[in-house]
Short mmCIF file of C-alpha atoms in Angstrom, two decimals:
data_model
loop_
_atom_site.label_atom_id
_atom_site.label_comp_id
_atom_site.label_asym_id
_atom_site.label_seq_id
_atom_site.Cartn_x
_atom_site.Cartn_y
_atom_site.Cartn_z
CA MET K 23 -6.84 158.17 146.69
CA PRO K 24 -3.75 158.49 144.54
CA PRO K 25 -0.77 160.53 145.82
CA GLU K 26 -0.80 164.28 145.33
CA ASP K 27 2.20 164.36 143.00
CA SER K 28 0.59 161.93 140.59
CA HIS K 29 -2.11 162.44 138.03
CA GLN K 30 -3.97 160.37 135.50
CA PRO K 31 -3.10 161.14 131.88
CA ARG K 32 -5.87 162.81 129.97
CA ARG K 33 -7.34 160.70 127.26
CA ARG K 34 -7.52 162.53 123.99
CA SER K 35 -10.30 161.58 121.67
CA ARG K 36 -9.24 160.82 118.14
CA LYS K 37 -11.10 163.02 115.73
CA ARG K 38 -12.14 161.70 112.39
CA ARG K 39 -10.23 163.68 109.81
CA SER K 40 -11.74 164.60 106.50
CA ARG K 41 -10.09 163.66 103.24
CA LYS K 42 -9.26 167.29 102.53
CA HIS K 43 -7.62 167.62 105.93
CA LEU K 44 -5.43 164.57 105.34
CA GLU K 45 -4.41 165.75 101.86
CA GLN K 46 -3.33 169.13 103.23
CA ARG K 47 -1.22 167.49 105.93
CA SER K 48 0.43 165.15 103.41
CA LEU K 49 1.43 168.18 101.28
CA GLY K 50 2.97 169.93 104.28
CA GLN K 51 0.24 172.61 104.39
CA ARG K 52 -1.51 173.90 107.47
CA PRO K 53 -5.03 172.46 107.48
CA SER K 54 -7.80 174.99 107.34
CA GLY K 55 -9.05 176.10 110.75
CA GLN K 56 -5.87 175.04 112.53
CA LYS K 57 -3.68 177.44 114.53
CA PRO K 58 -0.22 178.28 113.23
CA TRP K 59 2.69 176.05 114.19
CA GLY K 60 4.23 177.08 117.49
CA SER K 61 1.12 178.76 118.92
CA ARG K 62 0.75 176.04 121.51
CA ALA K 63 4.42 176.38 122.34
CA LYS K 64 3.93 180.11 123.03
CA THR K 65 1.08 179.37 125.36
CA ALA K 66 3.05 176.70 127.18
CA ILE K 67 6.07 178.94 127.63
CA ALA K 68 3.89 181.82 128.88
CA ARG K 69 2.34 179.66 131.57
CA THR K 70 5.65 178.17 132.75
CA PRO K 71 7.89 179.90 135.31
CA PRO K 72 11.16 181.27 133.85
CA THR K 73 13.30 178.78 135.74
CA ALA K 74 11.38 175.78 134.55
CA LYS K 75 12.69 173.87 131.56
CA THR K 76 9.87 172.61 129.38
CA PRO K 77 9.80 170.58 126.20
CA ALA K 78 8.46 173.65 124.43
CA GLN K 79 11.79 175.42 124.87
CA SER K 80 13.42 172.67 122.84
CA LEU K 81 10.82 173.22 120.16
CA ARG K 82 11.93 176.83 119.81
CA LEU K 83 15.20 175.55 118.24
CA LEU K 84 13.19 174.11 115.39
CA ALA K 85 10.30 176.63 115.15
CA PRO K 86 10.88 179.92 117.04
CA ALA K 87 7.80 181.37 118.72
CA GLU K 88 8.61 184.84 117.36
CA SER K 89 8.11 183.64 113.79
CA THR K 90 4.61 184.01 112.44
CA MET K 91 5.27 182.20 109.16
CA PRO K 92 4.19 178.58 109.04
CA VAL K 93 6.95 175.99 108.65
CA ARG K 94 6.32 173.45 105.95
CA ARG K 95 6.96 170.00 107.21
CA PRO K 96 5.25 166.72 106.47
CA ASN K 97 4.59 165.80 110.12
CA ARG K 98 3.80 167.68 113.30
CA PRO K 99 6.54 167.64 115.96
CA ALA K 100 5.97 166.14 119.36
CA GLN K 101 8.15 165.67 122.44
CA THR K 102 9.72 162.79 124.29
CA SER K 103 10.07 162.51 128.04
CA ARG K 104 13.60 164.01 127.75
CA GLY K 105 12.57 166.98 125.67
CA LEU K 106 13.90 165.70 122.33
CA PRO K 107 11.54 166.36 119.42
CA LEU K 108 10.04 163.40 117.63
CA VAL K 109 8.41 163.21 114.22
CA TYR K 110 5.28 161.31 113.48
CA GLN K 111 5.89 158.47 111.08
CA PRO K 112 3.62 155.81 109.70
CA ARG K 113 1.93 153.78 112.36
CA GLY K 114 4.24 152.09 114.83
CA GLN K 115 7.43 153.96 113.73
CA LEU K 116 9.12 156.84 115.58
CA THR K 117 12.48 158.34 114.65
CA VAL K 118 14.64 161.14 116.03
CA PRO K 119 15.43 163.95 113.54
CA ARG K 120 18.95 164.04 112.02
CA SER K 121 19.82 167.26 113.92
CA ALA K 122 19.27 165.49 117.24
CA SER K 123 20.86 162.12 116.38
CA ARG K 124 23.85 163.18 114.28
CA SER K 125 27.19 161.91 115.62
CA PRO K 126 30.20 164.25 115.72
CA TRP K 127 32.20 161.56 113.86
CA PRO K 128 31.65 160.83 110.14
CA THR K 129 30.11 157.53 109.22
CA VAL K 130 32.91 155.09 108.25
CA ALA K 131 30.94 153.62 105.38
CA LYS K 132 30.45 157.06 103.82
CA LEU K 133 34.14 158.11 103.89
CA PRO K 134 35.50 158.97 100.42
CA LEU K 135 38.17 156.79 98.88
CA TRP K 136 40.96 159.36 99.26
CA ARG K 137 40.36 159.47 103.03
CA TRP K 138 40.62 155.69 103.23
CA LEU K 139 43.94 155.83 101.34
CA ALA K 140 45.28 158.68 103.47
CA ARG K 141 44.39 156.91 106.72
CA GLY K 142 45.92 153.67 105.48
CA LEU K 143 49.16 155.42 104.47
CA ILE K 144 49.45 157.22 107.81
CA GLY K 145 48.80 153.98 109.66
CA ALA K 146 51.41 152.06 107.63
CA VAL K 147 54.07 154.73 108.23
CA GLY K 148 53.31 154.77 111.94
CA VAL K 149 53.53 150.99 112.24
CA SER K 150 56.83 150.88 110.31
CA VAL K 151 58.36 153.59 112.51
CA ILE K 152 57.29 151.78 115.67
CA MET K 153 58.57 148.42 114.43
CA GLY K 154 61.87 149.96 113.30
CA THR K 155 62.37 151.52 116.72
CA VAL K 156 61.61 148.23 118.45
CA LEU K 157 64.02 146.32 116.21
CA GLU K 158 66.73 148.91 116.76
CA LEU K 159 66.28 148.67 120.53
CA LEU K 160 66.44 144.90 120.36
CA GLY K 161 69.64 145.02 118.31
CA GLY K 162 68.12 144.35 114.88
CA SER K 163 68.88 141.44 112.61
CA GLN K 164 72.36 140.58 111.48
CA TYR K 165 71.57 141.39 107.88
CA VAL K 166 69.50 144.10 106.23
CA SER K 167 66.53 142.45 104.56
CA HIS K 168 66.09 144.85 101.63
CA PRO K 169 68.86 146.68 99.76
CA PRO K 170 68.41 150.26 98.63
CA GLU K 171 67.08 150.80 95.15
CA THR K 172 69.97 150.74 92.68
CA ASP K 173 68.35 153.36 90.45
CA LEU K 174 68.07 155.78 93.38
CA ALA K 175 71.68 155.20 94.40
CA ALA K 176 72.85 155.74 90.82
CA ALA K 177 70.90 158.99 90.58
CA GLN K 178 72.65 160.30 93.68
CA VAL K 179 76.13 159.67 92.25
CA SER K 180 77.57 162.83 90.75
CA ASP K 181 79.51 162.88 87.49
CA SER K 182 82.31 164.61 89.38
CA LEU K 183 84.83 162.20 90.89
CA GLU K 184 85.57 164.76 93.57
CA ALA K 185 81.97 164.35 94.78
CA MET K 186 82.28 160.55 94.78
CA THR K 187 85.50 160.18 96.69
CA GLN K 188 88.49 161.93 98.23
CA LEU K 189 91.00 160.27 95.89
CA PRO K 190 94.16 162.28 95.16
CA LEU K 191 93.36 162.76 91.48
CA GLY K 192 95.79 164.14 88.93
CA GLU K 193 95.46 164.28 85.16
CA GLU K 194 93.26 161.93 83.17
CA MET K 195 94.96 159.17 81.16
CA THR K 196 93.54 160.34 77.86
CA PRO K 197 95.32 157.91 75.47
CA LEU K 198 94.47 154.92 77.66
CA GLN K 199 90.88 156.15 78.10
CA GLY K 200 90.20 155.85 74.38
CA GLN K 201 91.64 152.33 74.19
CA ILE K 202 89.61 151.10 77.18
CA GLU K 203 86.38 152.63 75.89
CA ALA K 204 86.85 150.96 72.50
CA ILE K 205 87.34 147.54 74.11
CA ALA K 206 84.38 148.00 76.46
CA GLN K 207 81.98 149.07 73.72
CA LYS K 208 82.85 146.06 71.58
CA ALA K 209 82.13 143.71 74.50
CA ALA K 210 78.33 144.19 74.50
CA PRO K 211 76.15 142.83 76.05
CA LEU K 212 78.78 142.85 78.80
CA ASP K 213 78.71 146.06 80.87
CA PRO K 214 82.10 146.81 82.49
CA SER K 215 82.93 149.39 85.15
CA ILE K 216 86.64 150.32 85.27
CA PHE K 217 88.75 152.58 87.42
CA VAL K 218 92.55 152.90 87.33
CA LEU K 219 94.72 155.18 89.48
CA ASP K 220 98.46 155.80 89.35
CA LEU K 221 99.53 155.61 93.01
CA ASP K 222 102.57 157.83 92.36
CA THR K 223 101.21 160.66 90.19
CA GLY K 224 97.43 160.51 90.76
CA ALA K 225 96.71 160.12 87.03
CA TYR K 226 93.46 158.21 86.58
CA LEU K 227 91.08 156.49 84.19
CA ASN K 228 87.37 156.27 84.87
CA TYR K 229 84.83 154.34 82.80
CA ARG K 230 81.46 154.19 84.60
CA GLY K 231 83.30 153.70 87.83
CA GLY K 232 80.69 155.44 89.98
CA ASN K 233 77.80 153.12 89.06
CA PRO K 234 76.63 150.90 91.98
CA VAL K 235 76.97 147.23 91.01
CA PRO K 236 76.67 143.83 92.72
CA ALA K 237 79.76 143.32 94.87
CA ALA K 238 79.99 139.51 94.70
CA SER K 239 83.04 138.42 96.74
CA THR K 240 84.79 141.79 96.45
CA ILE K 241 82.70 142.73 99.50
CA LYS K 242 85.20 140.64 101.47
CA LEU K 243 87.89 143.28 100.92
CA PRO K 244 86.26 145.98 103.13
CA ILE K 245 85.46 143.25 105.68
CA LEU K 246 89.19 142.42 105.79
CA VAL K 247 90.03 146.09 106.38
CA ALA K 248 87.51 146.26 109.27
CA PHE K 249 89.05 143.08 110.73
CA PHE K 250 92.56 144.56 110.81
CA GLN K 251 91.20 147.82 112.20
CA ASP K 252 89.92 145.88 115.22
CA VAL K 253 93.24 144.06 115.45
CA ASP K 254 95.01 147.44 115.62
CA ALA K 255 92.53 148.61 118.27
CA GLY K 256 93.12 145.51 120.42
CA LYS K 257 89.51 144.31 120.05
CA ILE K 258 90.55 141.11 118.23
CA ASP K 259 93.59 138.92 118.77
CA LEU K 260 94.95 137.16 115.69
CA GLN K 261 95.14 133.88 117.65
CA GLU K 262 91.63 134.22 119.07
CA GLN K 263 89.55 131.09 118.42
CA LEU K 264 86.35 131.59 116.43
CA VAL K 265 83.68 128.88 116.57
CA MET K 266 81.98 127.82 113.34
CA GLU K 267 78.29 127.81 114.26
CA PRO K 268 75.53 126.24 112.15
CA GLU K 269 74.04 129.60 111.09
CA THR K 270 77.39 130.76 109.68
CA ILE K 271 77.96 127.70 107.47
CA ALA K 272 77.51 128.59 103.80
CA GLY K 273 77.82 126.80 100.49
CA GLY K 274 79.63 127.99 97.42
CA SER K 275 83.34 128.78 97.51
CA GLY K 276 85.56 127.61 100.36
CA ASN K 277 86.11 124.32 102.22
CA MET K 278 85.27 125.29 105.81
CA GLN K 279 81.66 124.32 105.13
CA TYR K 280 82.66 120.65 105.24
CA SER K 281 83.89 120.84 108.83
CA LYS K 282 81.61 119.89 111.72
CA PRO K 283 79.69 122.66 113.52
CA GLY K 284 81.64 123.71 116.59
CA THR K 285 85.02 123.51 114.86
CA GLN K 286 87.35 126.32 115.94
CA TYR K 287 89.65 128.40 113.75
CA SER K 288 92.00 131.19 114.68
CA ALA K 289 90.94 134.69 113.67
CA LEU K 290 93.96 135.04 111.35
CA GLU K 291 93.25 131.71 109.61
CA THR K 292 89.60 132.67 109.17
CA ALA K 293 90.51 136.02 107.58
CA THR K 294 93.14 134.36 105.36
CA ARG K 295 90.70 131.76 104.03
CA MET K 296 88.12 134.47 103.39
CA ILE K 297 90.53 136.13 100.92
CA THR K 298 92.76 133.41 99.46
CA ILE K 299 90.06 130.84 98.67
CA SER K 300 87.09 133.25 99.06
CA ASP K 301 85.54 131.08 101.80
CA ASN K 302 81.92 132.12 102.42
CA THR K 303 81.68 130.40 105.80
CA ALA K 304 84.75 132.29 107.01
CA THR K 305 83.16 135.54 105.80
CA ASN K 306 79.96 134.94 107.75
CA MET K 307 81.99 134.12 110.86
CA LEU K 308 83.92 137.40 110.59
CA ILE K 309 80.77 139.45 109.93
CA LYS K 310 79.29 138.08 113.15
CA ARG K 311 82.53 138.65 115.09
CA LEU K 312 82.72 142.26 113.89
CA GLY K 313 79.20 143.06 115.15
CA GLY K 314 76.97 142.30 112.17
CA SER K 315 76.34 143.93 108.82
CA ASN K 316 74.59 147.01 110.21
CA LEU K 317 77.66 148.10 112.16
CA LEU K 318 79.94 147.25 109.24
CA ASN K 319 77.85 149.33 106.84
CA GLN K 320 78.15 152.30 109.19
CA ARG K 321 81.93 151.89 109.21
CA PHE K 322 82.04 151.70 105.42
CA GLY K 323 80.23 155.04 105.29
CA THR K 324 82.77 156.69 107.57
CA TRP K 325 85.51 155.59 105.15
CA GLY K 326 83.82 157.46 102.30
CA LEU K 327 82.43 154.34 100.58
CA ASN K 328 79.13 155.72 99.31
CA ALA K 329 77.89 152.68 97.39
CA THR K 330 79.26 149.80 99.49
CA ALA K 331 76.94 147.86 101.83
CA ILE K 332 76.20 144.30 103.00
CA HIS K 333 72.55 143.30 102.62
CA GLU K 334 72.72 139.49 102.44
CA ARG K 335 74.70 136.74 104.11
CA LEU K 336 77.16 134.86 101.94
CA PRO K 337 76.82 133.32 99.41
CA ASP K 338 75.07 136.31 97.84
CA LEU K 339 74.14 134.59 94.58
CA THR K 340 71.63 137.23 93.44
CA GLY K 341 73.92 140.23 93.93
CA GLN K 342 72.17 142.02 96.82
CA ASN K 343 75.44 143.29 98.33
CA GLN K 344 76.55 146.49 96.60
CA THR K 345 79.72 148.44 95.80
CA SER K 346 81.33 150.42 92.96
CA ALA K 347 84.68 150.57 91.19
CA VAL K 348 85.35 154.03 92.63
CA ASP K 349 84.61 152.82 96.17
CA LEU K 350 87.00 149.87 95.92
CA ALA K 351 89.75 152.02 94.38
CA HIS K 352 89.31 154.56 97.17
CA LEU K 353 89.58 151.74 99.73
CA LEU K 354 92.82 150.45 98.16
CA VAL K 355 94.35 153.93 98.18
CA GLN K 356 93.53 154.46 101.86
CA VAL K 357 95.00 151.07 102.75
CA ASN K 358 98.12 151.75 100.67
CA GLN K 359 98.67 155.09 102.42
CA GLY K 360 98.18 153.60 105.89
CA GLU K 361 95.10 155.75 106.64
CA LEU K 362 92.67 153.02 107.75
CA VAL K 363 95.11 150.53 109.29
CA SER K 364 98.63 150.64 110.65
CA LEU K 365 101.57 150.01 108.34
CA PRO K 366 102.26 146.50 109.78
CA ALA K 367 98.57 145.63 109.32
CA ARG K 368 98.69 147.02 105.76
CA ASP K 369 101.70 144.86 104.89
CA GLN K 370 99.99 141.77 106.32
CA MET K 371 96.81 142.53 104.38
CA LEU K 372 98.65 142.93 101.07
CA GLU K 373 100.58 139.72 101.69
CA ILE K 374 97.31 137.81 102.19
CA MET K 375 95.93 139.34 98.98
CA ARG K 376 99.03 138.23 97.03
CA GLN K 377 98.17 134.60 97.93
CA VAL K 378 94.77 134.57 96.17
CA LYS K 379 94.42 131.25 94.33
CA ASN K 380 92.36 132.50 91.39
CA ARG K 381 94.88 133.89 88.86
CA SER K 382 92.64 133.83 85.79
CA LEU K 383 91.50 137.48 85.69
CA LEU K 384 93.72 140.53 86.35
CA PRO K 385 96.94 138.49 86.84
CA LYS K 386 96.46 136.88 83.43
CA GLY K 387 97.04 140.26 81.75
CA LEU K 388 100.43 140.76 83.47
CA ASP K 389 103.83 139.24 82.85
CA SER K 390 105.71 137.07 85.33
CA LYS K 391 107.82 139.97 86.63
CA ALA K 392 104.84 141.95 87.91
CA THR K 393 103.24 141.40 91.33
CA ILE K 394 99.59 141.90 92.27
CA ALA K 395 97.64 141.91 95.55
CA HIS K 396 93.98 141.44 94.61
CA LYS K 397 90.54 140.00 95.37
CA THR K 398 88.17 138.40 92.89
CA GLY K 399 84.39 138.14 92.78
CA ASN K 400 82.31 135.67 90.78
CA ILE K 401 78.53 135.20 90.66
CA LYS K 402 76.18 134.76 87.72
CA PRO K 403 75.39 138.46 87.16
CA MET K 404 78.89 139.76 88.02
CA LEU K 405 82.58 138.94 87.47
CA ALA K 406 85.17 141.23 89.06
CA ASP K 407 88.77 141.62 90.17
CA VAL K 408 90.35 144.45 92.15
CA GLY K 409 93.95 144.93 93.22
CA ILE K 410 97.24 146.83 93.39
CA VAL K 411 99.84 146.06 90.69
CA GLU K 412 103.59 146.74 90.89
CA THR K 413 105.49 146.72 87.59
CA PRO K 414 109.14 145.63 87.15
CA THR K 415 110.09 149.29 86.67
CA GLY K 416 108.69 150.21 90.09
CA LYS K 417 105.42 151.83 88.98
CA ARG K 418 102.38 151.05 91.12
CA TYR K 419 98.73 151.44 90.26
CA ALA K 420 95.32 150.42 91.59
CA ILE K 421 92.93 148.78 89.14
CA VAL K 422 89.28 147.76 89.52
CA VAL K 423 87.35 145.93 86.77
CA MET K 424 83.74 144.85 87.43
CA VAL K 425 81.74 143.32 84.58
CA ARG K 426 77.98 142.91 84.71
CA ARG K 427 76.96 140.03 82.48
CA PRO K 428 73.80 138.16 81.43
CA ASP K 429 73.51 134.89 83.37
CA ASN K 430 77.11 133.73 83.84
CA ASP K 431 78.32 134.79 80.37
CA ALA K 432 81.79 133.25 79.94
CA ALA K 433 82.94 136.12 77.70
CA ALA K 434 83.61 138.19 80.84
CA LYS K 435 86.50 135.84 81.68
CA GLY K 436 88.26 137.01 78.52
CA LEU K 437 87.34 140.69 78.84
CA ILE K 438 88.98 141.29 82.24
CA PRO K 439 92.45 139.93 81.22
CA ASN K 440 92.26 141.95 78.00
CA LEU K 441 91.56 145.17 79.90
CA SER K 442 94.28 144.32 82.42
CA ARG K 443 96.82 143.82 79.61
CA GLN K 444 96.02 147.21 78.04
CA VAL K 445 96.52 149.00 81.35
CA TYR K 446 99.74 147.11 82.13
CA GLN K 447 101.25 147.90 78.73
CA TYR K 448 100.41 151.57 79.22
CA PHE K 449 102.35 151.64 82.50
CA GLN K 450 105.24 149.71 80.94
CA GLN K 451 105.90 152.48 78.42
CA PRO K 452 108.78 154.81 79.30
CA ALA K 453 107.65 158.09 80.70
CA PRO K 454 107.87 160.90 78.10
CA ALA K 455 110.59 163.45 78.69
CA PRO K 456 109.21 166.63 80.25
CA ALA K 457 109.00 169.65 77.95
CA PRO K 458 111.69 172.24 78.66
CA THR K 459 110.54 175.35 80.46
CA PRO K 460 111.35 178.88 79.20
CA GLU K 461 113.68 179.39 82.17
CA ALA K 462 115.67 176.27 81.27
CA ILE K 463 115.96 177.38 77.64
CA ALA K 464 117.23 180.81 78.72
CA ASP K 465 119.91 179.25 80.95
CA GLU K 466 121.36 177.10 78.15
CA PRO K 467 124.63 178.50 76.69
CA PRO K 468 124.51 179.62 73.05
CA PRO K 469 125.84 177.14 70.50
CA LYS K 470 129.50 177.56 69.44
CA VAL K 471 130.11 178.78 65.88
CA GLU K 472 133.45 177.68 64.35
CA ALA K 473 135.38 180.25 62.32
CA ASN K 474 135.68 179.69 58.57
CA ALA K 475 139.15 178.26 57.82
CA ASP K 476 139.03 179.15 54.12
CA PRO K 477 140.99 182.24 53.10
#
């Protein structure tokens, strides 16, 4: 005898269906003589205690027992052992309806294109933020791999010089402005940026001076200022020995590259060679000693240099390092006034800059009685010279000339001396006598009138 809680399933005899009966079922119609859908479910629910959970209760979600209207469907629902409704399919195939098998998450293959793009963009931003944080925690690389877009930086520069810099500006040098513009426009395809400032009166000349341009070796000037700042702060001793390591050795200008790795140079000698012979190896050694380009760029920003930044180790042949004529003039003014470094450090800096070996640019437009402390820059897309000039009459002015050129165009070597000569001749002219004021005219005694001697 089988156990009491078991029973043998009842075998249901398969009836032979008529052709009409099969056609009605295929069209979703209730075959003639058949009870409405859900009638069996009502009977099953009526015979089941209220606390019991039967498969028929699941059927009520699809075909409520209260409804008397037949539901058109191609197949008659049945139940699984778990109470999920099944649908009769062709022989040997059973599937769960979409309402019972649908996942709460959308199918990846059916996502629209804009969702793919949005998810990809969000993922890329998240990865970049995480990687940037990790690199910052680890100290980052010594050099920034990608410079900011030049067009974006140029768009942020205002036409107002007061927005670019805190230079003590006076009146504009109108007569000189017209002469410089005429020379610059005739020099096409060369594209010069020029800024001149009278250090005594604040009179200035500006010709595209706010445009960001490749710095070439003029980037070594702010590095020199940062070096003497650390000397003033006691962080660097001038006689400290710096080791020339293999990663700092660079080709191009300078002769330190021919020494063996491990050779030591004093900090003062390294800074001097960086300026006087524009040594690239010395520059890389000082960048490393000062904490790397990221820290230097932050310092440049605190000085008010909005367009100046180091993005590439020297030699920067493609012009990734950036600056502007206004930035370099602002730097010279701050050094001259003793704002960034002490007065002894300023005097030592200017003395190093007077020893620059290349005299073919700004100095070529001066006479032998004038003195200049300057720094040159020379790469294929850029030729530049920046400095402070003192005339024989005692006038002093800062001048910055930066010429963008197509692929090492030699015409730039003639343009810079020509511009320098025009500026120097302007400052050599005697200052015009000031116009008398109404108060001075009123204080003058009246002219004497001699009496007529004739009878």
